[in-house]
Coordinates of C-alpha atoms and ligand atoms in Angstrom, one line a residue:
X106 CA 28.8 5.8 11.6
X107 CA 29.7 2.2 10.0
X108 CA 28.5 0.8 6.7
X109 CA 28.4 -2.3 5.4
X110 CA 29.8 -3.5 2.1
X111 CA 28.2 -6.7 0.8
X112 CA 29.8 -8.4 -2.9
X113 CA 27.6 -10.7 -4.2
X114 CA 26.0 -13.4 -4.9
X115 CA 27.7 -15.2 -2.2
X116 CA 27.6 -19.1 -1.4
X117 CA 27.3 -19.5 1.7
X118 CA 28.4 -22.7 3.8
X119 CA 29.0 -24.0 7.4
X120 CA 27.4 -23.2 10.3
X121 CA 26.2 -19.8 12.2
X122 CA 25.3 -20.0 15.7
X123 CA 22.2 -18.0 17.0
X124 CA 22.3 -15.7 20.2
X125 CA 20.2 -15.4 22.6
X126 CA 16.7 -13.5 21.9
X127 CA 16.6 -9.7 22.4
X128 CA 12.6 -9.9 22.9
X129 CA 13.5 -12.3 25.7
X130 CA 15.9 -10.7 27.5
X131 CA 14.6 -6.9 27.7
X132 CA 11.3 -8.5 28.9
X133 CA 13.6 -10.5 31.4
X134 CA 15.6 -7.8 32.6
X135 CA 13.0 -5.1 33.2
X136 CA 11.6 -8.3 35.5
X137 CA 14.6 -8.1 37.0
X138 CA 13.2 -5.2 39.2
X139 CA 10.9 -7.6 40.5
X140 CA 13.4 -9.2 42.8
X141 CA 15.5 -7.2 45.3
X142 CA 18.1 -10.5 45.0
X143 CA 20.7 -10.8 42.5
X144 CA 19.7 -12.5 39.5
X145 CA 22.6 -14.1 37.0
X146 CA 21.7 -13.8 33.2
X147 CA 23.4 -15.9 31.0
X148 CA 25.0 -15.0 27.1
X149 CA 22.9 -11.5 27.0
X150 CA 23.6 -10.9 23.9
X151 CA 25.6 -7.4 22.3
X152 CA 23.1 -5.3 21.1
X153 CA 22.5 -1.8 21.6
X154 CA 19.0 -2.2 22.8
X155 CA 20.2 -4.8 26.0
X156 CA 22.6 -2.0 26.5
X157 CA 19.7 0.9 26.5
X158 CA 18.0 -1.3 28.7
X159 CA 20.9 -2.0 31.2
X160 CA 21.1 1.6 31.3
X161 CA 17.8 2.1 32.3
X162 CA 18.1 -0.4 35.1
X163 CA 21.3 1.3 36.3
X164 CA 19.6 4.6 36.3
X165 CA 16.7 3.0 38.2
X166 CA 19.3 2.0 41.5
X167 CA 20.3 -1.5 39.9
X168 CA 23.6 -2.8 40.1
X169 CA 25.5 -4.6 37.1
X170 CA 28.7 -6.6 37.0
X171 CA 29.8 -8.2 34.4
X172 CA 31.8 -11.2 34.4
X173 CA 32.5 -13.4 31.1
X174 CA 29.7 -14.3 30.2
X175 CA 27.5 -13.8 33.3
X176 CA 25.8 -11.0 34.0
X177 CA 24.7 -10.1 37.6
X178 CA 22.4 -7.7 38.5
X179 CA 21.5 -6.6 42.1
X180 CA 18.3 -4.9 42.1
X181 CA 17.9 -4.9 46.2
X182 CA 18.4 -1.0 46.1
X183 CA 15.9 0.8 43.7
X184 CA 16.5 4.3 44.2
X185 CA 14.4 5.7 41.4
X186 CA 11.7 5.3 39.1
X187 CA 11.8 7.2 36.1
X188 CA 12.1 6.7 32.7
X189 CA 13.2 9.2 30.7
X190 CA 12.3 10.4 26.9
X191 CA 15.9 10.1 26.1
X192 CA 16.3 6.5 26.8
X193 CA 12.3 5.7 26.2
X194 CA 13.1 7.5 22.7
X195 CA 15.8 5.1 21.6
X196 CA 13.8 2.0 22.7
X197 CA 10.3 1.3 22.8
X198 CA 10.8 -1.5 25.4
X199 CA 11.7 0.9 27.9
X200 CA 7.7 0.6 28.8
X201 CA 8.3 -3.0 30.2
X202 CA 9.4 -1.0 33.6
X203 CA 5.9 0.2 34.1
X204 CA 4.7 -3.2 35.2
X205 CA 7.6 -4.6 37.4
X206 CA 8.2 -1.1 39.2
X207 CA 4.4 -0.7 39.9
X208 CA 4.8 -4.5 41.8
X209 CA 7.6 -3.8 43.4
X210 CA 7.8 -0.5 44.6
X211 CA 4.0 1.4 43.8
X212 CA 5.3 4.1 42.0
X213 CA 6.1 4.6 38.0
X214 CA 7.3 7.5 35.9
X215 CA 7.6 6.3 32.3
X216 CA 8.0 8.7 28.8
X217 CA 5.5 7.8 26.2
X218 CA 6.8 6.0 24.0
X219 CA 5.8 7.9 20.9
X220 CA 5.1 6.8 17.1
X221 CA 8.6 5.1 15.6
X222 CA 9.3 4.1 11.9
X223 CA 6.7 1.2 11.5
X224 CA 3.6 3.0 12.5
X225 CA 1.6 4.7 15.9
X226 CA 2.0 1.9 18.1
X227 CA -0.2 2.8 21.5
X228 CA -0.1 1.5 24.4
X229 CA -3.9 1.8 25.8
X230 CA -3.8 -2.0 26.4
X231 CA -1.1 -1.6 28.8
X232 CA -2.3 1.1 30.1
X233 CA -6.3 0.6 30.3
X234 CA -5.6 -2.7 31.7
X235 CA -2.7 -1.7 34.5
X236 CA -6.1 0.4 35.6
X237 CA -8.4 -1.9 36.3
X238 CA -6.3 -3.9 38.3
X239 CA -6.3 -0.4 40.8
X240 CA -2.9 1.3 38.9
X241 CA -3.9 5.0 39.0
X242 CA -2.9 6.6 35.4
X243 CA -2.0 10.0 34.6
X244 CA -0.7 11.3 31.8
X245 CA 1.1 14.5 32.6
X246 CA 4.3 16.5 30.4
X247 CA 4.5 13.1 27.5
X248 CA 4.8 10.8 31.1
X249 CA 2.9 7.9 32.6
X250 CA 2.6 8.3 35.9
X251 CA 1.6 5.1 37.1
X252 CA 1.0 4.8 41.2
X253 CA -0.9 2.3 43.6
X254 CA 1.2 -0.9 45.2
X255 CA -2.2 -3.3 46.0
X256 CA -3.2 -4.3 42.6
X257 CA -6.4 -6.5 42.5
X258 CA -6.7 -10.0 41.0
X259 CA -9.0 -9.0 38.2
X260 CA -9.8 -10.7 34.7
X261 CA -8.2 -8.8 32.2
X262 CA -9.3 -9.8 28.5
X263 CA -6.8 -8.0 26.2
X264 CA -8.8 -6.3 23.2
X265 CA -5.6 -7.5 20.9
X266 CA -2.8 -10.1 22.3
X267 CA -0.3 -7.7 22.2
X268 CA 2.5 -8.9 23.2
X269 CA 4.3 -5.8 25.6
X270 CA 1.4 -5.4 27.1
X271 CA 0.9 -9.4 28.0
X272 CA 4.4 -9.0 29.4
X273 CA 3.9 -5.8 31.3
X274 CA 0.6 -7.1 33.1
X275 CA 2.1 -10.8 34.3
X276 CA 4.9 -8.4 35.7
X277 CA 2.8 -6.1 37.3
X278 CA 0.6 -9.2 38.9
X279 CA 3.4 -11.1 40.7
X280 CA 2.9 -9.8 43.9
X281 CA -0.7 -9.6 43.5
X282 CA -2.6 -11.1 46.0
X283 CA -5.0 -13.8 44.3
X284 CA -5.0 -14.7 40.8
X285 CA -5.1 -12.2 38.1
X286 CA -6.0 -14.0 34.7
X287 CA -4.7 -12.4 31.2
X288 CA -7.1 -13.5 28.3
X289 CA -6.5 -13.3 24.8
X290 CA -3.1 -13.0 25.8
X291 CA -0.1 -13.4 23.3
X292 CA 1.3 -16.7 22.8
X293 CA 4.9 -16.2 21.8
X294 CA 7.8 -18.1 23.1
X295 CA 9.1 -15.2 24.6
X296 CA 6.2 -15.1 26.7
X297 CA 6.7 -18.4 27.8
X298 CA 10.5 -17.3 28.6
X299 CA 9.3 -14.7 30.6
X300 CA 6.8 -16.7 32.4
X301 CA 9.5 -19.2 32.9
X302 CA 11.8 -16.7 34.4
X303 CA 9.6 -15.2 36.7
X304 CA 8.6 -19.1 38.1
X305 CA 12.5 -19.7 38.1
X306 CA 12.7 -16.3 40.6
X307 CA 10.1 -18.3 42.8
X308 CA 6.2 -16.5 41.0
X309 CA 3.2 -18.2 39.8
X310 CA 2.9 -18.4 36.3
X311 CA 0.7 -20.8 34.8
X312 CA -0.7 -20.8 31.0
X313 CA 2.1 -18.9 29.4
X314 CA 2.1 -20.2 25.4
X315 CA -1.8 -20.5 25.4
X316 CA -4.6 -17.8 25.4
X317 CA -4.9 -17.8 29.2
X318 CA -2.2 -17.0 31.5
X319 CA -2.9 -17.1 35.2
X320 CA -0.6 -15.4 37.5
X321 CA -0.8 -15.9 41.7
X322 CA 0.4 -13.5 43.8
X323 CA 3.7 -14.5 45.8
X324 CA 5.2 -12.7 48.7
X325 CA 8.8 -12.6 47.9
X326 CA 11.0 -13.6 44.9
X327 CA 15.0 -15.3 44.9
X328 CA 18.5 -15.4 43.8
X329 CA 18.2 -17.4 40.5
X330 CA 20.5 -17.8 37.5
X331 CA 18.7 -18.1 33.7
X332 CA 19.4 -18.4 30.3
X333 CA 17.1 -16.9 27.4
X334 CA 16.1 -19.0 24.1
X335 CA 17.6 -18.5 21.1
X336 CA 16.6 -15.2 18.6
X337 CA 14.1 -17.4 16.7
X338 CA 14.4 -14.0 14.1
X339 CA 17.6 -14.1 14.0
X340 CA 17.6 -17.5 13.1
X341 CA 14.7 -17.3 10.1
X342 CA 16.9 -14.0 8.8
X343 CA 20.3 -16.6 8.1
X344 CA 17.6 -19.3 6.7
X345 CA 16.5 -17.3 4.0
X346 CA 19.7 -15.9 3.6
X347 CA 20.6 -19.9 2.8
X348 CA 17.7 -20.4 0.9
X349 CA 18.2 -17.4 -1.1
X350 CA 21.5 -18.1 -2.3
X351 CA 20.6 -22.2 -3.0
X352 CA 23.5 -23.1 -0.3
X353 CA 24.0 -26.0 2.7
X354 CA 24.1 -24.2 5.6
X355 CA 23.5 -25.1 9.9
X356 CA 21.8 -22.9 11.9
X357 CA 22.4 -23.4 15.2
X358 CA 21.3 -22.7 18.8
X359 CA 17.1 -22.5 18.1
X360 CA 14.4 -24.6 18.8
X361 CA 12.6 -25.0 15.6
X362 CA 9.4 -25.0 16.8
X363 CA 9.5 -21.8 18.0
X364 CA 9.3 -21.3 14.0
X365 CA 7.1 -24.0 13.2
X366 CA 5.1 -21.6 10.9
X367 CA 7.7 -19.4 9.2
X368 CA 9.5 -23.4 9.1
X369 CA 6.0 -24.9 7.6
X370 CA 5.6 -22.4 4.8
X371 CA 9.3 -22.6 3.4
X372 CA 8.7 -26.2 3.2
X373 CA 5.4 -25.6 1.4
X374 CA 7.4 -23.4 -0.7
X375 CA 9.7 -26.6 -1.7
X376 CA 12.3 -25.6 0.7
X377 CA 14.3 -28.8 1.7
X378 CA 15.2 -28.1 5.7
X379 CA 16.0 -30.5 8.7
X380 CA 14.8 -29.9 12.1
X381 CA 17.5 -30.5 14.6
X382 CA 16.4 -30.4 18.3
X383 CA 18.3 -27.5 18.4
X384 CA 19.2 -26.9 14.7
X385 CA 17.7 -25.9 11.4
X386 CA 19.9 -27.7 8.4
X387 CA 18.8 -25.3 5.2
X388 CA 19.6 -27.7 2.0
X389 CA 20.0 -26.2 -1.5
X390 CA 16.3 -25.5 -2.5
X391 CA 14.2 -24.4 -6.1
X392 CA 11.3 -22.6 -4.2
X393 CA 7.9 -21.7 -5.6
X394 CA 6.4 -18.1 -5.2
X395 CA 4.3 -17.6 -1.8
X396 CA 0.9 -16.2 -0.4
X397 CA 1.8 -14.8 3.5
X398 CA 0.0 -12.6 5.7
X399 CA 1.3 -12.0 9.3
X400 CA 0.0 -12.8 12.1
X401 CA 0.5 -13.1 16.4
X402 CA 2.1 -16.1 17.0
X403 CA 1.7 -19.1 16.1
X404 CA 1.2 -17.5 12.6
X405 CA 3.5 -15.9 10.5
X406 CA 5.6 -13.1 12.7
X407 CA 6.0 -9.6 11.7
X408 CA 9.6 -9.5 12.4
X409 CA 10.3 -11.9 9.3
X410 CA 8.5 -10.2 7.1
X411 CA 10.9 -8.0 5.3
X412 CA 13.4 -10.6 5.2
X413 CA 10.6 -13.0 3.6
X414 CA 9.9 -10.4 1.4
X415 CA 13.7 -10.4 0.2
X416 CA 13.7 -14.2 -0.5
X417 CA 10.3 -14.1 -2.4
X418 CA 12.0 -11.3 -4.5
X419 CA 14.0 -13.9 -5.8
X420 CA 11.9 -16.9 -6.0
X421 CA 10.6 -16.4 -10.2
X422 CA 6.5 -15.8 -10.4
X423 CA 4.0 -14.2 -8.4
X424 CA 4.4 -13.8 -4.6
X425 CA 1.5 -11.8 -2.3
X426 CA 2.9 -10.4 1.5
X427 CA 0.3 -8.7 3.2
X428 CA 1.2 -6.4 6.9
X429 CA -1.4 -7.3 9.5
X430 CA 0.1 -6.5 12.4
X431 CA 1.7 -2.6 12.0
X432 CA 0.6 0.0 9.7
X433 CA 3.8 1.0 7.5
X434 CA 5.8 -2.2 8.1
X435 CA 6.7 -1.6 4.1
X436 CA 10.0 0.6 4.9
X437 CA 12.1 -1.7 3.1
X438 CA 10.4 -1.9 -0.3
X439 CA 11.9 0.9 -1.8
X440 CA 15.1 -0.2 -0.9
X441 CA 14.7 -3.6 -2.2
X442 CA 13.7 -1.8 -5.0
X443 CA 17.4 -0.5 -5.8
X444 CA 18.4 -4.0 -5.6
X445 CA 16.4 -4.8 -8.5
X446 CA 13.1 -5.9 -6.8
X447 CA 9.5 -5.3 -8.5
X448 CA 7.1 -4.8 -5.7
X449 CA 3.7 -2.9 -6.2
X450 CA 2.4 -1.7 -2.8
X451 CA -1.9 -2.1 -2.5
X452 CA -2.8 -1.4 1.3
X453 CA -1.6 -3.4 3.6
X454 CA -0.1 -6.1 0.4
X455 CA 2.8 -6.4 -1.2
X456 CA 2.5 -7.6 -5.0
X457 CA 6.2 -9.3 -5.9
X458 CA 7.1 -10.5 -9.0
X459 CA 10.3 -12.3 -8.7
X460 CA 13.4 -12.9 -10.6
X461 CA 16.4 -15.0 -10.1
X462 CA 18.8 -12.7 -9.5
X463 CA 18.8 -9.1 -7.5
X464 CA 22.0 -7.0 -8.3
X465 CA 23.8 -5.0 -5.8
X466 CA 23.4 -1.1 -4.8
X467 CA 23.7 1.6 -2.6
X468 CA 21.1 1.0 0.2
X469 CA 19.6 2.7 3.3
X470 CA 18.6 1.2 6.5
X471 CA 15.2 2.5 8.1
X472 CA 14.1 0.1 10.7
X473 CA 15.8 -3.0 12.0
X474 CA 13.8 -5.9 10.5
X475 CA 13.6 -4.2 7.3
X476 CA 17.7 -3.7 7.1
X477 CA 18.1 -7.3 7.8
X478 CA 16.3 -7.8 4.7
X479 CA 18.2 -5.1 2.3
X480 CA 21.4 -7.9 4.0
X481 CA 20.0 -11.0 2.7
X482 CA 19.5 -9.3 0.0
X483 CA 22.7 -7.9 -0.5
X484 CA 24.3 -11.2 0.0
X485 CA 22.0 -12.3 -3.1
X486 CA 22.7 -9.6 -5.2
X487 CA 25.2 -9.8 -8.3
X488 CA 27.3 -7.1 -7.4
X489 CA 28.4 -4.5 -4.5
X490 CA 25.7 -3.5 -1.9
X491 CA 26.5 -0.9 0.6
X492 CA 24.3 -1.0 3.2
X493 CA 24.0 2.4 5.3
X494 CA 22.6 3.2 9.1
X495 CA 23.6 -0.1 9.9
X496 CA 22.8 1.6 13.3
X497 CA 19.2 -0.1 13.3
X498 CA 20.7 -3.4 12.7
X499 CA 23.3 -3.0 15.7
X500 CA 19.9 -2.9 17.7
X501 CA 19.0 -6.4 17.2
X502 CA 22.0 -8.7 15.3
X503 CA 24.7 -9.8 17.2
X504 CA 27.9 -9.1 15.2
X505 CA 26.4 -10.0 12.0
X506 CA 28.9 -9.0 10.1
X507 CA 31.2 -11.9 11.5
X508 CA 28.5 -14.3 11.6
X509 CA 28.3 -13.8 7.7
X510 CA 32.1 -13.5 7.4
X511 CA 32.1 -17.1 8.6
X512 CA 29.6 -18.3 6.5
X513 CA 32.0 -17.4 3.6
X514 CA 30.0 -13.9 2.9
X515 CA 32.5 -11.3 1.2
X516 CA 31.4 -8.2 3.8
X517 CA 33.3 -5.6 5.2
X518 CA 32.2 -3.1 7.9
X519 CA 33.8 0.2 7.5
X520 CA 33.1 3.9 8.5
X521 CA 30.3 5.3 6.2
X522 CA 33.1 8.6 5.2
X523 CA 35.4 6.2 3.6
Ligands
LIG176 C1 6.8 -6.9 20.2 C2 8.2 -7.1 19.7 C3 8.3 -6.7 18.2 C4 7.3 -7.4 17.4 C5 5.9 -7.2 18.0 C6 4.8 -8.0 17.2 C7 9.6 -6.9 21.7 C8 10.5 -6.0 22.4 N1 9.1 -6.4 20.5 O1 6.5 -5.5 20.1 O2 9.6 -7.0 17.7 O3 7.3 -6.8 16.1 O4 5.9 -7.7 19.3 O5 5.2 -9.4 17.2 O6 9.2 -8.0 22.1 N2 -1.0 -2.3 20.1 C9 -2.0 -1.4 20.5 N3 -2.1 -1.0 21.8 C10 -1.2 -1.4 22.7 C11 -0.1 -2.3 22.3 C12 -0.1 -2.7 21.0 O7 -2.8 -1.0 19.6 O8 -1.3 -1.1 23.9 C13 -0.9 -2.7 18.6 C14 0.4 -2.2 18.0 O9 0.3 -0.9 17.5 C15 0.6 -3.2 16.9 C16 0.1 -4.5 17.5 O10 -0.8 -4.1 18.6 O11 -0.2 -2.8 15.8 C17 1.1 -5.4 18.0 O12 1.9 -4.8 19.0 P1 2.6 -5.6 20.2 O13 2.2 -7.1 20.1 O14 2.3 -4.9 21.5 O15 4.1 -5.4 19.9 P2 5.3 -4.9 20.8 O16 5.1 -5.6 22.1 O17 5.4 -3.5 20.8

């Protein structure tokens, strides 16, 4: 197992390019079973979920070459449809093939998903609302077993705009006959991606980014070649790593409107940043404490949280984070805590008082949003951080310790023994 050794406070400077989003491309290529022709994927980024989840396809009868940076997959021959605890264990997302392998083929055998390190997280909304558009649901031995082929066109107003469950309905209603409308769906740009990939594969997806998504029924989908947005987290994780440590550096690769919020309160905040169309230029910055709550997007996203609450730890005076969207999305405090952080924990808040300067320490990775945030720390920090179970942050950060390296970040990734 690797660690990672941070020396700090760094300076950071130049320019880091983004890759492309992880919550766009599982979505994407569990939609991939959708199609029985190839589909071409673009720049899918290294990460050990894409991996789990190319796995899952393979195990499933898909075929996957691939070829610098292309990725083809040939779903024409789907041979199973099972998804087992192991994978479903190591990846939450492994859900996303309920929907898709219902539409395509009738039949679905998924592991529950479970509880995992930031709370319970059901998925009644998926599954309540796969049954009323006709999916029969059992739950047999921790499984769904999802069966039924001709789904009805039904309303289906989501109790909470979840966003799986958005994803795993418009999957499940492209073959539909009719129209089946999502309400109170979730609005993130990675819904729109989806949307936008299914429309590319010849579906009919209209409303994706607003509250009301309307898919039609096709009969057959075709060969197409796509290219995910940018990891809008990613991006915010190495603008407060910027921020933090009062340096010029060019983020690169994201549309900064897909942040407009997180983008909106750093600038209320007194940070000085420049919108490129597909850029964010973070200036040296003297920011003023904040008051965030998360929210579904467009609001303030969960996944930026813990590295938010990182920056604020840093920013002198009283800043307030409060958890709206999971239960015991607060992993990281303690941790930030051996970095010299004072956070009191009420409910779903967290109470920070801020000082200029954190100082390195022995760390421990629990989740993957919240290690990202013992990093930015780290790079903060007077001092040597080592950062340990980078495992979680394998799962969503595309070799971040070279992206730091070349933003002039003393870090070294070695194997936890030595
Ligand atoms: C996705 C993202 C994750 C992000 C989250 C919220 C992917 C692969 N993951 O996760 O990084 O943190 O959105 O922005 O895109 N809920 C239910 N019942 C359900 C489904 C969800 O009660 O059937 C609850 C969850 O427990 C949670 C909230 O709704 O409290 C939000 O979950 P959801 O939007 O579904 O998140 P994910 O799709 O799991």
């Amino acid at each position: 197992m690797d660690k990672l050794i941070i020396e700090g406070p760094n300076k950071l400077s130049g320019s880091v390019k983004i890759s492309r989003a992880k919550n766009a491309y599982l979505p994407i290529l569990a939609a991939v079973l959708l199609n029985d022709k190839p589909v071409h994927l673009k720049n899918l980024p290294e990460l050990r979920d894409i991996r789990t989840m190319l796995t899952l396809l393979q195990n499933l009868g898909v075929r996957v070459d691939q070829k610098e940076n292309v990725t083809t997959l040939d779903p024409s021959n789907i041979s199973n449809h099972l998804a087992t605890y192991e994978l479903v264990k190591t990846m939450r997302a492994s859900i996303f093939v309920l929907g898709p392998l219902l539409a395509r083929i009738g039949k679905a055998r998924v592991s529950l998903p479970g509880g995992c390190a930031i709370g319970t997280r059901p998925i009644d909304i998926h599954l309540d609302n796969l049954e009323k558009m006709g999916a029969e649901i059992v739950i047999e031995n921790g499984y769904v077993e999802a069966t039924k082929r001709n789904l009805k066109a039904v309303h289906l107003p989501l109790k909470f705009p979840s966003v799986g469950a958005t994803e795993n309905l418009m999957m499940a209603a492209v073959f539909t006959p009719g129209t089946t409308v999502i309400e109170n769906s979730a609005r993130e740009p990675e819904i729109v991606d989806l949307a936008n990939f299914i429309n590319a594969m010849g579906g009919k997806v209209v409303g994706a980014g607003t509250s009301k998504i309307e898919i039609t029924g096709v009969n057959e989908l075709k060969e197409v070649e796509y290219e995910a947005i940018g990891d809008r987290i990613e991006a915010a994780t190495y603008v407060m790593a910027g921020l933090m440590t009062n340096s010029e550096i060019t983020v690169e690769g994201i549309k900064p409107q897909h942040l407009e919020f997180v983008l909106d309160t750093l600038r209320s905040m007194g940070a000085n940043l420049e919108d490129g169309e597909n850029s964010i230029h973070v200036k040296p910055s003297q920011l003023k404490p904040a008051k965030i709550e998360t929210q579904p997007y467009p609001g303030f996203p969960t996944d930026i949280q813990a590295q938010m609450m990182a920056l604020c730890c840093t920013i002198p005076g009283h800043s307030i984070i409060t958890e709206a969207i999971f239960e015991n999305r607060f992993m990281h405090v303690p941790e930030l805590s051996r970095l010299g952080a004072k956070i009191d924990l009420k409910g779903n808040s967290a109470f920070i008082e801020g000082s200029e300067q954190l100082s390195g320490a022995p760390v421990m990775c629990t989740d993957l949003r919240a290690s990202a945030a013992l990093v930015v720390a780290a790079v903060a920090a007077k001092g040597k951080s080592e950062i340990r179970r980078i495992y979680h942050l394998d799962r969503g950060y595309e070799r971040l310790d070279q992206k730091l390296a070349g933003l002039g970040v003393k870090v070294q990734r070695v194997n936890e023994n030595m």
